[in-house]
Coordinates of C-alpha atoms in Angstrom, one line a residue:
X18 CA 4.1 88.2 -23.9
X19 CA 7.9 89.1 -24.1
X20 CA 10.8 86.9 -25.5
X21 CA 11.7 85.3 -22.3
X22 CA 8.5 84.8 -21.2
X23 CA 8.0 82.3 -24.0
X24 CA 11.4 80.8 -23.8
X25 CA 10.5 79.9 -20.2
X26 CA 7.3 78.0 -20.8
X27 CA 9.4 75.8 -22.7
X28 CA 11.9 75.5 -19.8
X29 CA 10.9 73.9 -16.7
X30 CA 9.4 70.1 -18.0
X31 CA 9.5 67.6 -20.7
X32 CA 5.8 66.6 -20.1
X33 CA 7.4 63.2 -21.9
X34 CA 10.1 62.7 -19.6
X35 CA 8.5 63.6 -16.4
X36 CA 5.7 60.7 -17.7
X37 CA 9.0 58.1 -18.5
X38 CA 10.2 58.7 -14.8
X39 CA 6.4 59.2 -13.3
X40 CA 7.4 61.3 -10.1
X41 CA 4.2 62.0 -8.8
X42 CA 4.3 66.1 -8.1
X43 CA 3.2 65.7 -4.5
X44 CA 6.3 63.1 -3.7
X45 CA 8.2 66.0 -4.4
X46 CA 6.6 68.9 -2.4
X47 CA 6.2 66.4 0.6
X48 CA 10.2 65.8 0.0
X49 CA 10.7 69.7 -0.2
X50 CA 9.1 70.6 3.0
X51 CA 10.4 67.4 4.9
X52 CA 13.9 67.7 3.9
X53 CA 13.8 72.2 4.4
X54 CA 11.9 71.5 7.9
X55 CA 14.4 69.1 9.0
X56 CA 17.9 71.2 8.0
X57 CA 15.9 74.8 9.3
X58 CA 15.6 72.5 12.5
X59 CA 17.4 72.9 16.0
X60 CA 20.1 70.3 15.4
X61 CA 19.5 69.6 11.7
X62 CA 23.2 70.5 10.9
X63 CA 23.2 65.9 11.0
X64 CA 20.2 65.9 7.9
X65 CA 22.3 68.1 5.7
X66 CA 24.9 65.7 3.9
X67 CA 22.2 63.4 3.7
X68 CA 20.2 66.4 2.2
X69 CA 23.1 66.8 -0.1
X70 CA 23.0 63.2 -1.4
X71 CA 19.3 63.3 -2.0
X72 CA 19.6 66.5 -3.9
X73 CA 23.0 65.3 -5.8
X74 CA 21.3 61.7 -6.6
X75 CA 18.5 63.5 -7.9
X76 CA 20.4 65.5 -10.5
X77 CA 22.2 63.0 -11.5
X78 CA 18.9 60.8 -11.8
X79 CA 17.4 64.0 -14.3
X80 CA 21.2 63.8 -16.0
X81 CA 21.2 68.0 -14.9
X82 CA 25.0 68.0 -15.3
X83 CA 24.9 71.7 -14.7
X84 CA 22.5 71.9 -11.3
X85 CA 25.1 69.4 -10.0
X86 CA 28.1 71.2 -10.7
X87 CA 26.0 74.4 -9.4
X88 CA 25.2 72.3 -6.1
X89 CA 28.3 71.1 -5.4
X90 CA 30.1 74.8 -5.8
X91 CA 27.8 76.1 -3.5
X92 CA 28.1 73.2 -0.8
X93 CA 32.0 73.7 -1.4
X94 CA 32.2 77.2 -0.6
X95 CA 29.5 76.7 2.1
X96 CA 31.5 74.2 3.6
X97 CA 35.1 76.1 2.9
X98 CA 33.5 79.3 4.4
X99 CA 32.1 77.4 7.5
X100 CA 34.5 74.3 8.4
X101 CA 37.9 75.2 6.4
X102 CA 38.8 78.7 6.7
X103 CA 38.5 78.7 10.8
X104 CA 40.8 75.4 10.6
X105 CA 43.3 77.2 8.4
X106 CA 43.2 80.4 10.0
X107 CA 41.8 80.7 12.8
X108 CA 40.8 84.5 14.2
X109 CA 37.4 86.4 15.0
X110 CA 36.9 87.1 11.4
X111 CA 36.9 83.5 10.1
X112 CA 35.1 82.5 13.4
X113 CA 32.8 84.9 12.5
X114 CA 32.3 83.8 8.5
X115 CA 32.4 80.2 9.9
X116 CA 28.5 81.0 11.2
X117 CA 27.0 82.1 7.6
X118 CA 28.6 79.1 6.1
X119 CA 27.1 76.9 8.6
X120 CA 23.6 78.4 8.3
X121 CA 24.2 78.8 4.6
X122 CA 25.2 74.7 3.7
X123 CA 21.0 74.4 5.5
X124 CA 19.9 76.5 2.7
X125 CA 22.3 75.0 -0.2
X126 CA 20.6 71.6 1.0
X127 CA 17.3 72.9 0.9
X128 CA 18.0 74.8 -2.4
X129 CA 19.4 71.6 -3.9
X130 CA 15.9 69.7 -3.6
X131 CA 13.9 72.4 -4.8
X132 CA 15.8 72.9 -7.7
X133 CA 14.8 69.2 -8.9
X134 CA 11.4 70.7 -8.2
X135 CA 11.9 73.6 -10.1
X136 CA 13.4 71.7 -13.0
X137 CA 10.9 68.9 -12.8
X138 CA 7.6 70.2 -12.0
X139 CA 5.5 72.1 -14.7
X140 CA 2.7 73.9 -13.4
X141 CA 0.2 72.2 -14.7
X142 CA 1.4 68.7 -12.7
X143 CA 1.6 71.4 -10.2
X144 CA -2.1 72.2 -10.1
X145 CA -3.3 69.2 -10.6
X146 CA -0.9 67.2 -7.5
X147 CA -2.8 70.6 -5.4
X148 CA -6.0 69.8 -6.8
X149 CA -5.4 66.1 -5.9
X150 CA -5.0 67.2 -2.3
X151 CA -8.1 69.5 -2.3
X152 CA -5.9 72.5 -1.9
X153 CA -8.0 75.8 -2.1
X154 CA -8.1 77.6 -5.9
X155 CA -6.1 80.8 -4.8
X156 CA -3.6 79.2 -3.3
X157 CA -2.7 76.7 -5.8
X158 CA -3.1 78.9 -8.6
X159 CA -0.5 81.4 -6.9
X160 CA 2.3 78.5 -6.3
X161 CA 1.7 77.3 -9.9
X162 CA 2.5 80.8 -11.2
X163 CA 5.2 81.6 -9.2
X164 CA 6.8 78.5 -10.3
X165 CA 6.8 79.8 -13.6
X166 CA 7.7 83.2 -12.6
X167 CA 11.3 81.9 -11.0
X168 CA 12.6 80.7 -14.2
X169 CA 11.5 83.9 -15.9
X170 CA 13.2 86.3 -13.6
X171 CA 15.9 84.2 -14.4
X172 CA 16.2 84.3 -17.7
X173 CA 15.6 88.6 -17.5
X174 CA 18.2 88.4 -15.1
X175 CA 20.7 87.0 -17.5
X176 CA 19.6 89.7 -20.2
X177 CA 20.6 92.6 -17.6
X178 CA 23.3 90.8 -16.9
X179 CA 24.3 90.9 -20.4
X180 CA 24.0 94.5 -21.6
X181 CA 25.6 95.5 -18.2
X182 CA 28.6 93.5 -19.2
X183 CA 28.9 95.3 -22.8
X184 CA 29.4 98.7 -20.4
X185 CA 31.9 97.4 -18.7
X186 CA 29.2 97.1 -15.0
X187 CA 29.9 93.6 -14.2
X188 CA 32.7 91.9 -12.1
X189 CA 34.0 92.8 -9.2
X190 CA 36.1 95.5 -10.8
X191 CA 33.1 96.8 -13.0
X192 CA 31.5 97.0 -9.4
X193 CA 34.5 98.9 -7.4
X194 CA 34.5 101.6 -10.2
X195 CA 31.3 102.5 -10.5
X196 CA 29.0 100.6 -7.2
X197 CA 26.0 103.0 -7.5
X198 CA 25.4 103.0 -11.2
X199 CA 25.8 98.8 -10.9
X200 CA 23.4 98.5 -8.6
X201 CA 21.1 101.5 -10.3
X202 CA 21.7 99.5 -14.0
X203 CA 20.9 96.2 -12.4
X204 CA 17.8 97.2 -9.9
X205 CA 15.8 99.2 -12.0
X206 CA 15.5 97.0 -15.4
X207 CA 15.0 93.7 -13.2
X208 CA 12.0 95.6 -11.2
X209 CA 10.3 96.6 -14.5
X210 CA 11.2 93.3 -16.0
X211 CA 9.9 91.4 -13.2
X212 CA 6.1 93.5 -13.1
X213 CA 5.9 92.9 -16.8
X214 CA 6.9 89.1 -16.7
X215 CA 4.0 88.9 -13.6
X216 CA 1.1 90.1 -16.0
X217 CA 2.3 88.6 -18.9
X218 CA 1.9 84.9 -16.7
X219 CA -1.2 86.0 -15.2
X220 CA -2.6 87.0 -18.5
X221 CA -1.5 83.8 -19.8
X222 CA -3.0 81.9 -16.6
X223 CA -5.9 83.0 -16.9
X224 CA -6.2 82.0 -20.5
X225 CA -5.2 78.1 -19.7
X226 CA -8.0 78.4 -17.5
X227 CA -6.7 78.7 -14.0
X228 CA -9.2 81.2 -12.8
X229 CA -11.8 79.4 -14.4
X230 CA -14.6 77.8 -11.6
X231 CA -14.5 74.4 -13.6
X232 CA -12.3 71.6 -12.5
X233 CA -9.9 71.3 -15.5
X234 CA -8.9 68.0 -16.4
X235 CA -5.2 66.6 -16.1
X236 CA -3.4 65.4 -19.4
X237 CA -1.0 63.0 -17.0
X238 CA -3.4 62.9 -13.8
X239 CA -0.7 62.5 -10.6
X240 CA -0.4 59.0 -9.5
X241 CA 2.0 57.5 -7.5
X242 CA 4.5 54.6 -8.8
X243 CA 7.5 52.4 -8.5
X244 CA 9.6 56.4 -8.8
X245 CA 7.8 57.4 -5.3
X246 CA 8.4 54.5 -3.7
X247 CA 12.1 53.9 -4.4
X248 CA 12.5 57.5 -3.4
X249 CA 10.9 57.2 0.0
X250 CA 12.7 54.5 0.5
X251 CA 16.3 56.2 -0.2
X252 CA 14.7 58.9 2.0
X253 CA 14.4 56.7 5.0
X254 CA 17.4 54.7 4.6
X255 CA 19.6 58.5 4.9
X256 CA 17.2 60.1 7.6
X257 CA 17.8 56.5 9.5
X258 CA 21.5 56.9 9.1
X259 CA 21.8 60.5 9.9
X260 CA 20.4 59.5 13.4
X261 CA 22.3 56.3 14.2
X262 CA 25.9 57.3 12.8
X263 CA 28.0 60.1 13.8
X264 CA 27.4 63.4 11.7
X265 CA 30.8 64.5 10.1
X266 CA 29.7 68.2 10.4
X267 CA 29.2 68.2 13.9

């Protein structure tokens, strides 16, 4: 099992904090999906800023200073890209930018939620909310490990990211000098790093027992609490409000 690999197992949850704030796992898949199907939508441009409040209230409710400066960079440039620039100066070009910023601020929202998901969720809560729900063995298994395999990627990404800087590869000027050998420097280590960081979680998978034909038991089994219900509640006071008012993005 490599470096990274066992930094990220430490990564995604405080098993103690996720019991002091007792968000069941399935309130927050259920709040993935709903709030992704509803942006993705024909005419779900009016559920994204209440998308975005969700996903900013919940990063500032898990004190993840830096997902909320990350999220609300993204919805800025989203937003700059999709409403400002054809405002400012309007042509074909920004007309044309203005589309990808408008279909990108969907997937910023949707991003946004499953990053508290990502964050939150460890993937034994994981398996046991799927397990809760009588989801079949293969496919919970696979969700659990690619929860894990996200943050790994990440971390390896980082690492290339790092030795490419110390040759002078990264940047937009490191890029316009030399674009082949960036994209050859970058690819190549992150495809080996990735097959290598997939059988180092499967082989560790398989030793916590996720194969096994037994129904493990839960250290924290899921239940729902006071958490679940406050959030459904915020949930239905913004999805109310995104139908009766006016949405500001049109």
């Amino acid at each position: 099992m490599t470096a990274a690999t066992t930094t990220a197992v430490r990564v995604p949850v405080d098993v103690l904090t996720a019991r002091r704030r007792g968000l069941d796992p399935r309130t927050k898949i259920v709040l993935l999906v709903l709030v992704s199907g509803l942006v993705m939508a024909p005419g779900g441009l009016r559920f994204v800023l209440p998308g975005i409040l969700l996903a900013v209230g919940l990063a500032v409710w898990d004190r993840a200073w830096r997902r909320l400066a990350t999220l609300l960079v993204m919805v800025g440039a989203m937003w700059l890209i999709g409403w400002g620039l054809p405002l400012l100066w309007p042509n074909i070009v920004t007309a044309t930018l203005s589309l990808l910023g408008v279909y990108g601020i969907r997937f910023v929202t949707a991003i946004g939620v499953g990053m508290h998901v990502v964050a939150t969720t460890s993937p034994t809560q994981l398996s046991a909310g799927l397990r809760a729900w009588h989801v079949p063995r293969a496919i919970a298994v696979t969700l659990a490990v690619m929860l894990r395999f996200f943050p790994v990627v990440a971390i390896e990404a980082r690492a290339v990211l790092d030795a490419m800087r110390l040759r002078g590869l990264t940047g937009i000027g490191g890029f316009l000098r030399h674009p082949l050998r960036s994209i050859e420097r970058f690819t190549v280590p992150m495809i080996a790093a990735s097959l290598r960081a997939g059988e180092d979680l499967s082989a560790s998978a398989i030793l916590r027992g996720l194969g096994s034909h037994r129904v493990p038991t839960a250290m924290i089994p899921p239940r729902f609490g006071i958490a679940d219900l406050l959030l459904v509640l915020a949930v239905a006071a913004l999805a109310a409000a995104s139908l009766l008012l006016p949405s500001p993005l049109g």
